[in-house]
mmCIF file of C-alpha atoms in Angstrom:
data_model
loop_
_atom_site.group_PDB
_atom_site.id
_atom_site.type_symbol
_atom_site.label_atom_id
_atom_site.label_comp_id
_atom_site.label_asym_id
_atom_site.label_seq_id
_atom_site.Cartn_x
_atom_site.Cartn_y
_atom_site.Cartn_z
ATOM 1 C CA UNK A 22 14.010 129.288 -130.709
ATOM 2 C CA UNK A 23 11.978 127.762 -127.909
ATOM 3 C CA UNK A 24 13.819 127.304 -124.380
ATOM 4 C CA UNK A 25 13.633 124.575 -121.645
ATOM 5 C CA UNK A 26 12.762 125.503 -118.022
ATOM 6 C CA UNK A 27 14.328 122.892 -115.605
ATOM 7 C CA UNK A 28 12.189 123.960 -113.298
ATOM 8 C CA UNK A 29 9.894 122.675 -115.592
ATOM 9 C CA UNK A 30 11.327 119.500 -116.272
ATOM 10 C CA UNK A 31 12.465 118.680 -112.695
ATOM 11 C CA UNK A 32 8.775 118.620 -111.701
ATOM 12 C CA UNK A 33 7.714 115.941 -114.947
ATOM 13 C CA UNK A 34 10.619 113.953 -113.595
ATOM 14 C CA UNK A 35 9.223 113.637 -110.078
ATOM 15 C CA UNK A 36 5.616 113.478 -111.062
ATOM 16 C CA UNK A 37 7.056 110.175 -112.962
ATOM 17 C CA UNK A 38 9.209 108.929 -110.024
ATOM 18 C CA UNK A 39 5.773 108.756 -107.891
ATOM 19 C CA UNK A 40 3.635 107.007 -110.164
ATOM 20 C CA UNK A 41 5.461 104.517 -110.517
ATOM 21 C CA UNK A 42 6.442 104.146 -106.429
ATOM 22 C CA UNK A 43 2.261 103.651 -106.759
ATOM 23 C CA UNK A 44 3.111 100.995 -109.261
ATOM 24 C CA UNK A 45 4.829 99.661 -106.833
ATOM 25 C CA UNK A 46 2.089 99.550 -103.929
ATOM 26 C CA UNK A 47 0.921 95.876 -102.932
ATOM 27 C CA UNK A 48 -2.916 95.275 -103.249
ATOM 28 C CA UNK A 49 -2.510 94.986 -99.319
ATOM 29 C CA UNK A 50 -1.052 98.660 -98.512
ATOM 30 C CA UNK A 51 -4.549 99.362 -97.597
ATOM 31 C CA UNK A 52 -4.406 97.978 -94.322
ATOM 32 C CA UNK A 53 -2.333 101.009 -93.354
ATOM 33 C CA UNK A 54 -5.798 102.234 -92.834
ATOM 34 C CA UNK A 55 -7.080 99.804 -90.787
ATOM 35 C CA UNK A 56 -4.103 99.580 -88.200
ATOM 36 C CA UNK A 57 -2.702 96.299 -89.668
ATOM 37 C CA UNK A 58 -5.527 94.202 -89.567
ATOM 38 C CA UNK A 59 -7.592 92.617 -92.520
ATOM 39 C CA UNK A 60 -11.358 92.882 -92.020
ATOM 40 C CA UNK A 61 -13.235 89.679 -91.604
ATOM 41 C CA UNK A 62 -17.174 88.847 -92.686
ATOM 42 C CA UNK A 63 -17.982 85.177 -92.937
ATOM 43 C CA UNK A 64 -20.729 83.656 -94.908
ATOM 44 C CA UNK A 65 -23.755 85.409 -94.400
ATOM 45 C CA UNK A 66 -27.136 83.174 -94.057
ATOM 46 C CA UNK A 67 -29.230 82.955 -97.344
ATOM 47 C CA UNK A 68 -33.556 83.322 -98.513
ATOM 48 C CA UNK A 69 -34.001 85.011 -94.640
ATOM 49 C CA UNK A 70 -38.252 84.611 -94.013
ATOM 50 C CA UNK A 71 -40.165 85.691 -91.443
ATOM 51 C CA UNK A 72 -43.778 84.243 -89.913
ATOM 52 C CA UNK A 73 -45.334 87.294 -87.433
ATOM 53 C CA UNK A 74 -47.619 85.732 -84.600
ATOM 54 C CA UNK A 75 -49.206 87.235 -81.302
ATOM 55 C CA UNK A 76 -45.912 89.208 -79.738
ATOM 56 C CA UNK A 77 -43.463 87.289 -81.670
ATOM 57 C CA UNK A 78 -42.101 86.406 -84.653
ATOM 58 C CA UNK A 79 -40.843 83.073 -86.338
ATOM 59 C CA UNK A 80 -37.634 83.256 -88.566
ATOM 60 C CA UNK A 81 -36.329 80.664 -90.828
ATOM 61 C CA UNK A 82 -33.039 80.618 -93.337
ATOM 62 C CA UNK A 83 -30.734 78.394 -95.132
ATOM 63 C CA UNK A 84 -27.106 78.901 -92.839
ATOM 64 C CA UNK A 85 -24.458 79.530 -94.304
ATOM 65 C CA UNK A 86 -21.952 77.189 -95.884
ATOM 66 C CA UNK A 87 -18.828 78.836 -93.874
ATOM 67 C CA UNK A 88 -17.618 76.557 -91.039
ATOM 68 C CA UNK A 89 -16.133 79.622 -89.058
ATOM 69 C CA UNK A 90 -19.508 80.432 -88.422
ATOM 70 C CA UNK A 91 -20.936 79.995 -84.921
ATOM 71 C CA UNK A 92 -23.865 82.087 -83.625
ATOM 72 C CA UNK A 93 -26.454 84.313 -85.474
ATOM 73 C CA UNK A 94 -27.686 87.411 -84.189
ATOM 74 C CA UNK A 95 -30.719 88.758 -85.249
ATOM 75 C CA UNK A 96 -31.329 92.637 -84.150
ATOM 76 C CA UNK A 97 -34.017 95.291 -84.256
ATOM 77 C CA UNK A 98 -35.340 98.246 -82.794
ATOM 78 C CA UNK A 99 -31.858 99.613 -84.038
ATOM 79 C CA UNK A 100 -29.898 96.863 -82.441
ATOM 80 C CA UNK A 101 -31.242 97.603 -79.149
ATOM 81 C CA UNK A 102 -32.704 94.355 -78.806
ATOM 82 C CA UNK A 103 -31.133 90.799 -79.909
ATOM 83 C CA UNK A 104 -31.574 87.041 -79.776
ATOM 84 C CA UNK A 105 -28.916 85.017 -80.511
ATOM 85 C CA UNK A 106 -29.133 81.495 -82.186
ATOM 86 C CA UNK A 107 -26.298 78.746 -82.174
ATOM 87 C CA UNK A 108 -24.914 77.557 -85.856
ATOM 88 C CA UNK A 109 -26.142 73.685 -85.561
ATOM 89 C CA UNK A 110 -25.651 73.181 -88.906
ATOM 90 C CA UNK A 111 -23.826 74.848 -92.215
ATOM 91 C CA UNK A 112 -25.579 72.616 -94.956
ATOM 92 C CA UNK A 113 -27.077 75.703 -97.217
ATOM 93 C CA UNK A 114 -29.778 73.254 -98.214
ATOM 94 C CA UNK A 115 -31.626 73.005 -94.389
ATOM 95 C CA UNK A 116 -33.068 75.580 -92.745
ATOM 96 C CA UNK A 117 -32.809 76.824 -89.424
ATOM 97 C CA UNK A 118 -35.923 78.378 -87.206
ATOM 98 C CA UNK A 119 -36.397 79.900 -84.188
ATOM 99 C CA UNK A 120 -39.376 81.734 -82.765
ATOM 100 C CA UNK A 121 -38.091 85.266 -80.797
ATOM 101 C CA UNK A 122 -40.662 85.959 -78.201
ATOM 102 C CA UNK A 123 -42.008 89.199 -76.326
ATOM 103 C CA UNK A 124 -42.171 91.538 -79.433
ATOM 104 C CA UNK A 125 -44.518 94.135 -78.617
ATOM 105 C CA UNK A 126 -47.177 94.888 -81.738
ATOM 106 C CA UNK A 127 -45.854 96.852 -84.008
ATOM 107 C CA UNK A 128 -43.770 97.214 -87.250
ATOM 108 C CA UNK A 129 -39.708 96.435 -87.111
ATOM 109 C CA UNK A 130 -37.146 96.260 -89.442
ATOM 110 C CA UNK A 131 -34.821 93.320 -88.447
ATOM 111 C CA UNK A 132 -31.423 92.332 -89.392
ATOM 112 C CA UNK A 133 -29.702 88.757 -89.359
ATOM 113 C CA UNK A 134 -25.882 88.501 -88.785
ATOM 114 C CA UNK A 135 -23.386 85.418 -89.260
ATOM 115 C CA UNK A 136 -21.017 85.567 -86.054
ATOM 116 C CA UNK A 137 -17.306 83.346 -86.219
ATOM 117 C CA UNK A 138 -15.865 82.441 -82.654
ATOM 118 C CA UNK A 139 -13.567 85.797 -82.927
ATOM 119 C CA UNK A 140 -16.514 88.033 -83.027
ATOM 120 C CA UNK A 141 -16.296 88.778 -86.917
ATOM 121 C CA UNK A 142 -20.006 89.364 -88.070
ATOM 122 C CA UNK A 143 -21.046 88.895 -91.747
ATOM 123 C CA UNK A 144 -23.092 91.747 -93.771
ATOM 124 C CA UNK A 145 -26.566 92.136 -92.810
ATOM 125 C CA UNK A 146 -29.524 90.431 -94.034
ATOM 126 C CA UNK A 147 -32.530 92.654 -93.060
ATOM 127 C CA UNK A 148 -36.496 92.251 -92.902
ATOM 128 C CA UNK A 149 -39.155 94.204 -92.429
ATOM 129 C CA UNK A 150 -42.031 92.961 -90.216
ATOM 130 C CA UNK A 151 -45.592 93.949 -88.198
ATOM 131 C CA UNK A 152 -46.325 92.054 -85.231
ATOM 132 C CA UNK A 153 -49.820 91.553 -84.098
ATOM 133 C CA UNK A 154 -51.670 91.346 -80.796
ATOM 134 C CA UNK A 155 -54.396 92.979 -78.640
ATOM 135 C CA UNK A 156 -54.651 96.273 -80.791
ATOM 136 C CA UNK A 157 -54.662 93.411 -83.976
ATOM 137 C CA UNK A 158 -57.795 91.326 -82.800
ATOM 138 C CA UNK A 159 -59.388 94.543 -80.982
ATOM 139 C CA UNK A 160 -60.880 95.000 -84.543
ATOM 140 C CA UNK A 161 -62.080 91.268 -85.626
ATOM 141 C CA UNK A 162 -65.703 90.716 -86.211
ATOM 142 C CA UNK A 163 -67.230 87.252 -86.392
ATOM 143 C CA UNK A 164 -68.497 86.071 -89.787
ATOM 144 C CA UNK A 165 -71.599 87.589 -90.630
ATOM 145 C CA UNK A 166 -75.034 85.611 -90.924
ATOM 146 C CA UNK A 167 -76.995 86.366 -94.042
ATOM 147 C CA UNK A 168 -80.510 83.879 -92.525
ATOM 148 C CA UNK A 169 -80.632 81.358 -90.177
ATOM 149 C CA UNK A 170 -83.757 78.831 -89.553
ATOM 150 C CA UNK A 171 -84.622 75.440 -88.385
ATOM 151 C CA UNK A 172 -85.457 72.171 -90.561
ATOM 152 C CA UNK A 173 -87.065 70.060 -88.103
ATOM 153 C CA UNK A 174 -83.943 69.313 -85.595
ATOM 154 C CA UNK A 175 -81.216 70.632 -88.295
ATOM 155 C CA UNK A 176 -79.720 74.371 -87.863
ATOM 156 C CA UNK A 177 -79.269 75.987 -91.055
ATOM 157 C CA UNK A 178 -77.335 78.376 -91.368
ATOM 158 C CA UNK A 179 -76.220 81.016 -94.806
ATOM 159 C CA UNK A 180 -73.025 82.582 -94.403
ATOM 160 C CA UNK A 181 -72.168 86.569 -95.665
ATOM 161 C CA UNK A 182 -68.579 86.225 -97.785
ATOM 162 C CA UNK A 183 -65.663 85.676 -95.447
ATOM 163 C CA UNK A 184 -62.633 87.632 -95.013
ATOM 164 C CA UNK A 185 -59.898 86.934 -97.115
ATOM 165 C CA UNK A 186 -57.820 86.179 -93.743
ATOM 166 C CA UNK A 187 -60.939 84.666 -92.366
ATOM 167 C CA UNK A 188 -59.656 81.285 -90.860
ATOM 168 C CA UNK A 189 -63.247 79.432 -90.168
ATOM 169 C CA UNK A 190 -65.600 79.884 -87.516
ATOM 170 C CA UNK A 191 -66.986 77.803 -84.449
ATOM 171 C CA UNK A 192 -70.563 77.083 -83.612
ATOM 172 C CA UNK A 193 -71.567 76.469 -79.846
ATOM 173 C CA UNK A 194 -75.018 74.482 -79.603
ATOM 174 C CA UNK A 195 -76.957 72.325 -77.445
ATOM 175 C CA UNK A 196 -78.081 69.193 -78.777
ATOM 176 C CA UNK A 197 -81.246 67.611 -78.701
ATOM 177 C CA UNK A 198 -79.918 65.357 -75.698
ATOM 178 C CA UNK A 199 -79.000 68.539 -73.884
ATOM 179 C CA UNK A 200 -75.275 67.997 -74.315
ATOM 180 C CA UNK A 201 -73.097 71.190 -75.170
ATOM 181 C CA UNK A 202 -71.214 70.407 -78.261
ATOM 182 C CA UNK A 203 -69.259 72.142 -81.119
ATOM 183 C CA UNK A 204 -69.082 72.425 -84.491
ATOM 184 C CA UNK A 205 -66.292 73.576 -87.170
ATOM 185 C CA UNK A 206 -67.132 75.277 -90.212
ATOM 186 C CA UNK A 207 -64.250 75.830 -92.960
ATOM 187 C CA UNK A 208 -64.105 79.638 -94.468
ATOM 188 C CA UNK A 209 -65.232 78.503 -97.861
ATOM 189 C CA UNK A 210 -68.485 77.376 -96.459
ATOM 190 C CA UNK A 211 -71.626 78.983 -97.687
ATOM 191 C CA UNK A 212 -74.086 76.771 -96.063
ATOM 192 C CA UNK A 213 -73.787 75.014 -92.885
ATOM 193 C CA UNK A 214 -76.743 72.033 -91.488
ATOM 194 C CA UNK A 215 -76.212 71.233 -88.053
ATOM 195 C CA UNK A 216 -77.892 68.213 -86.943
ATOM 196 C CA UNK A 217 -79.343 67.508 -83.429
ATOM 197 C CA UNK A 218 -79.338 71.000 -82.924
ATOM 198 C CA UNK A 219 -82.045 71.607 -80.100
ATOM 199 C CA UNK A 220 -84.117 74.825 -80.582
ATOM 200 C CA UNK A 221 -84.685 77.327 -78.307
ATOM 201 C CA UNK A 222 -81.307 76.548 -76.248
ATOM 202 C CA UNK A 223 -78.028 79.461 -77.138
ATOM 203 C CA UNK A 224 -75.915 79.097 -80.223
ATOM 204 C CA UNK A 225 -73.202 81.273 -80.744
ATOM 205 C CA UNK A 226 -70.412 81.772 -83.554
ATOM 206 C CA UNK A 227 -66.743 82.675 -82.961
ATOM 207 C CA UNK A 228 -64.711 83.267 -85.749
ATOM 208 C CA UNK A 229 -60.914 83.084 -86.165
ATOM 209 C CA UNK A 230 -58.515 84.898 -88.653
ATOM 210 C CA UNK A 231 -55.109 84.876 -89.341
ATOM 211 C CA UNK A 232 -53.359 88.323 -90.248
ATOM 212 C CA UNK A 233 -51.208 87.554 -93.193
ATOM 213 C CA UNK A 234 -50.899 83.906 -94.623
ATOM 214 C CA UNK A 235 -47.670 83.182 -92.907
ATOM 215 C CA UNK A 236 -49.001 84.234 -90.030
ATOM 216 C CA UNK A 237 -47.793 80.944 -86.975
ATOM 217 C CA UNK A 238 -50.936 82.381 -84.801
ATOM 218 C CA UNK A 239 -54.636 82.855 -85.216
ATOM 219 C CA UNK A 240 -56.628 85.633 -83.742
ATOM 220 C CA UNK A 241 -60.448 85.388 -82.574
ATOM 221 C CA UNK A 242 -62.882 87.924 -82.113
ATOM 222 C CA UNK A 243 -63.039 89.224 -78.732
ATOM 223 C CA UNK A 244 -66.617 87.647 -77.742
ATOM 224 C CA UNK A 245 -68.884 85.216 -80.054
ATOM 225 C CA UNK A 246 -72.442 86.470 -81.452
ATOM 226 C CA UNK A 247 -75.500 84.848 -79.883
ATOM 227 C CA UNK A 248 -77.554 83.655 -82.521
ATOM 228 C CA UNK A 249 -81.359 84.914 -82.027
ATOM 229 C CA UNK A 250 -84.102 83.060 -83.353
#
C-alpha cells in the first residue's frame, strides 16, 4: 500500500499557489525594474545616406513620421563628437540634409538618433564612412597622354584610359592671339582638337577625380603636367 507524504503535498500546493500569483502579474509589473518609469524611443529616421567630401560629410534621410520628435543627433568617434539638426519637418516622404564639417580624413562609423523635447532618443541608425582630404589627393595623377602633335593651329591630343573616378581634365593654352584660355575635356574623351592653340607657348593638363560616386567634392592632382613638344 503506497503512502502520502504531506510534506510532499504541501510543497505541490504552494508550487500551484505561485504560478498562478504569476498569472496574475500585469504585462506592466516590469517597470519594477526600471524604478516606475516606462522607457520612451520615438520614431527613428528612415533610408539614412551619406555623401563623404574634403573633411566633411553630407547626410540625408526621410524624418520620421512621430511629431514628438524634435532634434537629431548624429554621433561618431564613439559619441565623442555630435552635430545636432532641428526636426523641420516629419513628412517620411522629404528628406532632410545637412553637411557636418571639420571631419578629419579617415574612416567613422556614425550613428543617427531621433530626440523628443524630454530627451527620449530613438534606436540608432548607424553608417559607416571614409572621409577624404590631403592624404586622399596626395596620390592623384593627371590623366595620362598616349601622343600629342600639332595640325596646323589645332592641338591634338590622345588620351591613356581614365580612372574609373576620373572626373575630366583641364587644358591651359595660349592661343594664337596670345590670350591664356582654357579648355574642358569630359572623362570619356579619347581624342581632344584644340583650336587656336599657339605652338611653342606652355600647355598643361590638370585632372580632377572624385573618390566614390557620391562623393559632394572633387579632388585635383597636386600640380598639372606641362605638355612638351
Amino acid at each position: 500500500m503506497k503512502t502520502f507524504n504531506p510534506y510532499t503535498l504541501l510543497a505541490a500546493g504552494c508550487a500551484m499557489l505561485l504560478a498562478l500569483g504569476a498569472c496574475d502579474r500585469e504585462p506592466t509589473d516590469y517597470r519594477e525594474f526600471l524604478g516606475g518609469k516606462e522607457s520612451v524611443y520615438p520614431g527613428k529616421p528612415n533610408n539614412l545616406k551619406a555623401s563623404p567630401g574634403r573633411n566633411r560629410v553630407e547626410f540625408s534621410w526621410n524624418p520620421s513620421a512621430d511629431p514628438s520628435v524634435k532634434r537629431y543627433r548624429i554621433t561618431w568617434n564613439n559619441g565623442r563628437n555630435t552635430a545636432m539638426v532641428d526636426a523641420s519637418t516629419h513628412d517620411p516622404a522629404e528628406f532632410i540634409k545637412v553637411i557636418v564639417p571639420a571631419v578629419n580624413e579617415d574612416r567613422y562609423e556614425f550613428a543617427l538618433y531621433a530626440l523628443d523635447a524630454a530627451g527620449n532618443i530613438s534606436v540608432p541608425s548607424p553608417i559607416s564612412v571614409r572621409t577624404y582630404g590631403a592624404r586622399y589627393e596626395s596620390g592623384l595623377n593627371n590623366r595620362g597622354v598616349i601622343s600629342k602633335w600639332f595640325e596646323s593651329e589645332t592641338l591634338v591630343i590622345q588620351w591613356a584610359t581614365a580612372d574609373t573616378v576620373h572626373t575630366g581634365s583641364r587644358i591651359a593654352y595660349t592661343d594664337v592671339n596670345g590670350q591664356k584660355k582654357t579648355y574642358d575635356v569630359l572623362p570619356g574623351a579619347w581624342e581632344t582638337r584644340v583650336p587656336d592653340c599657339k605652338a611653342g607657348e606652355a600647355i598643361s593638363v590638370l585632372s580632377g577625380y572624385k573618390p566614390v560616386a557620391l562623393a559632394i567634392d572633387t579632388f585635383y592632382a597636386l600640380k598639372p603636367d606641362t605638355l612638351k613638344f
